[in-house]
PDB file of C-alpha atoms in Angstrom:
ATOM      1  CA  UNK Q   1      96.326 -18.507 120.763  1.00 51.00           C
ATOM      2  CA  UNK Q   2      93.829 -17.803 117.435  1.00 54.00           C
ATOM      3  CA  UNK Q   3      92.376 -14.734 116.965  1.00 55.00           C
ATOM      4  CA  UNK Q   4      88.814 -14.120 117.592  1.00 57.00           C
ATOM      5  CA  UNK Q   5      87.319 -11.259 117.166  1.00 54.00           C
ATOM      6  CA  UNK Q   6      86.288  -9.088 113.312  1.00 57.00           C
ATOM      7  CA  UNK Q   7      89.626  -7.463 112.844  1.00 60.00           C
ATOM      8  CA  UNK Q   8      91.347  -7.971 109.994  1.00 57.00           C
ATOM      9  CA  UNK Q   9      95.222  -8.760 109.740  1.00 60.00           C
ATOM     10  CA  UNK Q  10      97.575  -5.965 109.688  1.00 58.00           C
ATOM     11  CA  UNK Q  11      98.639  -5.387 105.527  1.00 57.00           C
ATOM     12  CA  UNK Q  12     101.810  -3.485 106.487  1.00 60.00           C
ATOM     13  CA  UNK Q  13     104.460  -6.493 105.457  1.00 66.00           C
ATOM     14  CA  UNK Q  14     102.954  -7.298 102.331  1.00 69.00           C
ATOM     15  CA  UNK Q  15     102.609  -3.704 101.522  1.00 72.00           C
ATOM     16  CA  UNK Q  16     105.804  -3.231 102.424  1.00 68.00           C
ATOM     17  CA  UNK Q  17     107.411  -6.083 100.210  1.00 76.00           C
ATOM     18  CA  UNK Q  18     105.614  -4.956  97.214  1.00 71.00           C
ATOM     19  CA  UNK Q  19     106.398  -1.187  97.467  1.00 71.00           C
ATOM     20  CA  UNK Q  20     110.274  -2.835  97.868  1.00 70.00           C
ATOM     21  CA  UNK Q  21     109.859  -4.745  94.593  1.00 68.00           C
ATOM     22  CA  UNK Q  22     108.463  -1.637  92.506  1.00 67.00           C
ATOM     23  CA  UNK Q  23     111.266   0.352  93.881  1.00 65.00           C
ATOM     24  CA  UNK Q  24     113.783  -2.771  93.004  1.00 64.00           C
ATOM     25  CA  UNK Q  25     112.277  -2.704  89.219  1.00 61.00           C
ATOM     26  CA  UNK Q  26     112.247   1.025  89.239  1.00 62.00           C
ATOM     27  CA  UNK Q  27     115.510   1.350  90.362  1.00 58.00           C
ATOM     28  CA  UNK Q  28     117.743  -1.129  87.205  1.00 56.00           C
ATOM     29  CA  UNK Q  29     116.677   1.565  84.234  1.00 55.00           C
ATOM     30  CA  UNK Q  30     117.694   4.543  86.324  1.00 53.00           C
ATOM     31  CA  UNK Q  31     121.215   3.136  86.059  1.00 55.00           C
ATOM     32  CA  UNK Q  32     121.064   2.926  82.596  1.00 60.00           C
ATOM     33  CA  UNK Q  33     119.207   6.430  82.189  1.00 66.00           C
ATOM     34  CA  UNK Q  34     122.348   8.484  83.222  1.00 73.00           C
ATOM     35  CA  UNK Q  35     124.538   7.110  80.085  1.00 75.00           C
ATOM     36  CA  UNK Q  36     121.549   8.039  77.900  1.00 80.00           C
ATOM     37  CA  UNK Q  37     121.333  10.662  79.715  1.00 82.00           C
ATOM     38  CA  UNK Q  38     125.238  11.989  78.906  1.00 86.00           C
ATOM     39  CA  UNK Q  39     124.755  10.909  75.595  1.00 87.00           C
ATOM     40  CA  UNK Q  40     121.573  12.782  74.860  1.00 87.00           C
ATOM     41  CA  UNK Q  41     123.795  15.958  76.423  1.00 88.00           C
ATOM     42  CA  UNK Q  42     126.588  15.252  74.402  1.00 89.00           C
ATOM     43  CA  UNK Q  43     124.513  15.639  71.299  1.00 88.00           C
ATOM     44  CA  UNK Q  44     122.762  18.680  72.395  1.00 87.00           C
ATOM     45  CA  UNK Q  45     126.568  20.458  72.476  1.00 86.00           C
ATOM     46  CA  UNK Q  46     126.739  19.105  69.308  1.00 87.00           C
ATOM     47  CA  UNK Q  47     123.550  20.357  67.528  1.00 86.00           C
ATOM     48  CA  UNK Q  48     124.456  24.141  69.342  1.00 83.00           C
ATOM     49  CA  UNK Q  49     128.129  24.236  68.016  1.00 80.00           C
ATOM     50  CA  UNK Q  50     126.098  23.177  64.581  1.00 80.00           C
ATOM     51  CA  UNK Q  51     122.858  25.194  64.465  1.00 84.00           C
ATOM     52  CA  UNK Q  52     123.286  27.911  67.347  1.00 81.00           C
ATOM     53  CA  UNK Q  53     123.270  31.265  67.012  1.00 81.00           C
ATOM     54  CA  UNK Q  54     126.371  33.175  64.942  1.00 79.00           C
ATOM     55  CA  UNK Q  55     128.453  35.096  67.564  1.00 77.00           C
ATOM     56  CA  UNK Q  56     128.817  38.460  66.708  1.00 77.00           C
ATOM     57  CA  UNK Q  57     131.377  40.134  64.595  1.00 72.00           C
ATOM     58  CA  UNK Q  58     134.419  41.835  65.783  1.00 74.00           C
ATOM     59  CA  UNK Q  59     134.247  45.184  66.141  1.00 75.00           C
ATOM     60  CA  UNK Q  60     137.115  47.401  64.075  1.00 77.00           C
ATOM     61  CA  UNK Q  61     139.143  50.064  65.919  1.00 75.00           C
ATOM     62  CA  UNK Q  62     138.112  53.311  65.885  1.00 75.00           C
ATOM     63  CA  UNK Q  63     140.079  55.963  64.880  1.00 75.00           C
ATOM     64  CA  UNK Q  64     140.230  59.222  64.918  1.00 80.00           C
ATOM     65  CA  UNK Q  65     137.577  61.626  64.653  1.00 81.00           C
ATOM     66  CA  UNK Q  66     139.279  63.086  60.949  1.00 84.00           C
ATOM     67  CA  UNK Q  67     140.147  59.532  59.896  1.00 83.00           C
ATOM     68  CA  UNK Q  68     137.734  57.020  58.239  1.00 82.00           C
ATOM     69  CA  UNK Q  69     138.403  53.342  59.223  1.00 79.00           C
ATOM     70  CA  UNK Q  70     137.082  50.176  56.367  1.00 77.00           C
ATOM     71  CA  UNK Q  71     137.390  47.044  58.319  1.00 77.00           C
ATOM     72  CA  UNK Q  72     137.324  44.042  56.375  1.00 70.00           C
ATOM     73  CA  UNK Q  73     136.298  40.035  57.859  1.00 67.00           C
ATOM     74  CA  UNK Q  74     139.425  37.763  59.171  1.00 70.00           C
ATOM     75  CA  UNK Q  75     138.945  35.604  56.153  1.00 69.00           C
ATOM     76  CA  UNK Q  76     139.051  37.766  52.989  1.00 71.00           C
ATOM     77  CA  UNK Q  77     139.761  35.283  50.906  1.00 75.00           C
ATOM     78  CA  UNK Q  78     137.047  33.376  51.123  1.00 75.00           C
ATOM     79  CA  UNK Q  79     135.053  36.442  49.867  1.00 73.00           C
ATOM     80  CA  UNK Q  80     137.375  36.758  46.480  1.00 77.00           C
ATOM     81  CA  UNK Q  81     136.859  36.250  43.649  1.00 81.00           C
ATOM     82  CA  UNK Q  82     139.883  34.311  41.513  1.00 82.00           C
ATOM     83  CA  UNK Q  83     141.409  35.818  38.304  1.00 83.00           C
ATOM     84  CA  UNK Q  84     140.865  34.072  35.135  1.00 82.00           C
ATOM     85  CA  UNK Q  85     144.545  33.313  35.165  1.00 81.00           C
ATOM     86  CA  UNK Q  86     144.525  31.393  38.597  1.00 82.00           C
ATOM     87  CA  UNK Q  87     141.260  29.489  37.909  1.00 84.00           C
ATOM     88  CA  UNK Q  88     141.725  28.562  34.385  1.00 85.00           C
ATOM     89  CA  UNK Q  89     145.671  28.820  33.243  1.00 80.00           C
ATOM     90  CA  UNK Q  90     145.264  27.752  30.199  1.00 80.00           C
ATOM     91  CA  UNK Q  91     143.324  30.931  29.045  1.00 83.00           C
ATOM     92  CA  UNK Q  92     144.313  33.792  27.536  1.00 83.00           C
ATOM     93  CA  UNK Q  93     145.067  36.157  30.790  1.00 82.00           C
ATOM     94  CA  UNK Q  94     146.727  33.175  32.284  1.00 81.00           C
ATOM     95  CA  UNK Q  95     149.433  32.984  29.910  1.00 81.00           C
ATOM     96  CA  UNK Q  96     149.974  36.742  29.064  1.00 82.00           C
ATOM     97  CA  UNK Q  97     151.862  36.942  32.199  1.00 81.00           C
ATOM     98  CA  UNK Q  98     154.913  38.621  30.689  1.00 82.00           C
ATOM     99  CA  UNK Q  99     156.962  35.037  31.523  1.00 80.00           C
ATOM    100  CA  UNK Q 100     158.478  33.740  28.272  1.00 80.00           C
ATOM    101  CA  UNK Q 101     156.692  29.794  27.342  1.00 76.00           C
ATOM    102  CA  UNK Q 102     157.580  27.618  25.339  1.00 77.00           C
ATOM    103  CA  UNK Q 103     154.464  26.375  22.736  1.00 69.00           C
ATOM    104  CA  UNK Q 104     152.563  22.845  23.680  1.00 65.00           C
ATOM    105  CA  UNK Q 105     153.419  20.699  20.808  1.00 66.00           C
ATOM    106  CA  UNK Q 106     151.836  17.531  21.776  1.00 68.00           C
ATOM    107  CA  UNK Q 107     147.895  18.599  21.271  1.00 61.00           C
ATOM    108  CA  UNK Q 108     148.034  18.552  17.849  1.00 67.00           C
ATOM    109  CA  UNK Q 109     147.066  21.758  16.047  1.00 70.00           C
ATOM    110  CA  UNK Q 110     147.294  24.705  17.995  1.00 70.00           C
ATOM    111  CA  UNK Q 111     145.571  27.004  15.529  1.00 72.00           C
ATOM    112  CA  UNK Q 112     143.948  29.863  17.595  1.00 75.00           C
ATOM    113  CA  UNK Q 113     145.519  29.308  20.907  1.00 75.00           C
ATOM    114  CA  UNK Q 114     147.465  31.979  22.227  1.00 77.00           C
ATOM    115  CA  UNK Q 115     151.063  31.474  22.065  1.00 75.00           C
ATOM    116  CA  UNK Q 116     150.698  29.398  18.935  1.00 74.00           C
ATOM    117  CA  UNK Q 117     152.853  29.019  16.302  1.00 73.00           C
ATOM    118  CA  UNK Q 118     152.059  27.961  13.032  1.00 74.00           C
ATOM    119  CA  UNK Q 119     154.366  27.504  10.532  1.00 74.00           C
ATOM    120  CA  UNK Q 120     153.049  28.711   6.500  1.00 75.00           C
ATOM    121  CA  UNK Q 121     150.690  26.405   4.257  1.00 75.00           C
ATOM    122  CA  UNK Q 122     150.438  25.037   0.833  1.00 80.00           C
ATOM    123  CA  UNK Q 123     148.930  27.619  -1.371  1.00 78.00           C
ATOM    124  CA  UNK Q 124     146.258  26.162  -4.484  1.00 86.00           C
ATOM    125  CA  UNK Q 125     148.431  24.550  -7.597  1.00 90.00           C
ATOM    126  CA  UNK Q 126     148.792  27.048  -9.910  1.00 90.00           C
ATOM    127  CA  UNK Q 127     148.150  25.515 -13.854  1.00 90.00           C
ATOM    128  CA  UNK Q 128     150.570  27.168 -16.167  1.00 91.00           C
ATOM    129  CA  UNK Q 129     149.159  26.719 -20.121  1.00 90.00           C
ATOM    130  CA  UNK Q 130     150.757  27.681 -22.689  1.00 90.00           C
ATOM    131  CA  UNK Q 131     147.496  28.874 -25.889  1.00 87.00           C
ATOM    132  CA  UNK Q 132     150.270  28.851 -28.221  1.00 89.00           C
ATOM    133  CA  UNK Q 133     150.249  24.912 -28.143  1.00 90.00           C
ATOM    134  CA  UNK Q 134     146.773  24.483 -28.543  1.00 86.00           C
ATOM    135  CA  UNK Q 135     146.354  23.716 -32.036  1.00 87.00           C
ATOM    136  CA  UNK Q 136     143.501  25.630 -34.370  1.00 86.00           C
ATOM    137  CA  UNK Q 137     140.117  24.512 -34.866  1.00 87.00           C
ATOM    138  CA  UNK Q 138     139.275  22.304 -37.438  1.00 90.00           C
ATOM    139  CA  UNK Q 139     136.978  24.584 -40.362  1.00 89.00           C
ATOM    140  CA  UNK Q 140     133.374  23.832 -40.116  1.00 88.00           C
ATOM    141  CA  UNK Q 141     133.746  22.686 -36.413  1.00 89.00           C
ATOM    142  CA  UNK Q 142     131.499  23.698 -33.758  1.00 87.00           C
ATOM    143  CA  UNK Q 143     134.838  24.724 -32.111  1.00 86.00           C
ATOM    144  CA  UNK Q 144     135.336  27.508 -34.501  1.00 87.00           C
ATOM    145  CA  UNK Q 145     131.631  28.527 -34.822  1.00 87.00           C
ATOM    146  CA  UNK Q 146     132.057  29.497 -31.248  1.00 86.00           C
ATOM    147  CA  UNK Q 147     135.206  31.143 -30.843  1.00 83.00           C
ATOM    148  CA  UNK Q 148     134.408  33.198 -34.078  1.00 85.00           C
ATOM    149  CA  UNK Q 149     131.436  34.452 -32.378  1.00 83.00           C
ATOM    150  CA  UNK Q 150     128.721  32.970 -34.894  1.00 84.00           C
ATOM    151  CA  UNK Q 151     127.239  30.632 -32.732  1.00 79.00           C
ATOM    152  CA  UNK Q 152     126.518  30.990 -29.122  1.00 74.00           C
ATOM    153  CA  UNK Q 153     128.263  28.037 -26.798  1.00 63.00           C
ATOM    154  CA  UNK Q 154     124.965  27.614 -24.810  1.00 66.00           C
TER     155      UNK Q 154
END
């Protein structure tokens, strides 16, 4: 039997079937969200352990009331400062440490190192003459002018 009459048809199953679809489109990322999800947690822990806050230090024991107590941090040496002879051995204070060493030979010249040893040098040539073997100036030379004090050598 048709329908007479000014009403319109009921909207409900087509309504229905698209709110279903939406919720059907909706619904495939949300699967997805929860490993970005983990991931965007996992990277929060991350950025705390990395940029948070500094816990607190330790507190030091007390002692008594006549007694004065210095505490110092866990890690002292990363607050020291090394000797010249542990950073640089080579130097002076590094090898004045009372131990007997032998000298490095294979540098070359060690002159001015510590524990150097340099053996003596060549001193200038030394010209022996003998002024009995020079022979006399000629007379009437320039030669004897000058070393009889008549006539100047300049």
């Amino acid at each position: 039997m048709p329908r007479t009459g000014s009403r319109a048809p009921c909207p409900l199953p087509s309504i229905a079937i698209g709110v279903g679809v939406v919720l059907a489109l909706y619904a495939v990322p949300a699967a997805g969200q929860d490993a970005i999800d983990t991931k965007v947690a996992q990277r929060l822990a991350a950025s705390r352990d990395v940029y948070g806050a500094v816990p607190p230090p330790k507190r030091c024991a007390s002692g008594s009331e006549d007694e004065i107590v210095v505490c110092a941090p866990g890690d002292s040496d990363r607050y020291r400062v090394p000797s010249t002879a542990q950073s640089n051995p080579g130097s002076r204070e590094g090898l004045r440490t009372g131990v007997p060493s032998a000298p490095q030979l294979d540098r070359g010249s060690c002159r001015g190192q510590p524990n150097c040893i340099v053996g003596g040098y060549t001193p200038p040539k030394v010209y022996v003459i003998d002024l009995k073997a020079i022979p006399e100036a000629p007379e009437g030379s320039d030669a004897e002018a000058v070393g009889n004090g008549t006539e100047s050598d300049r």
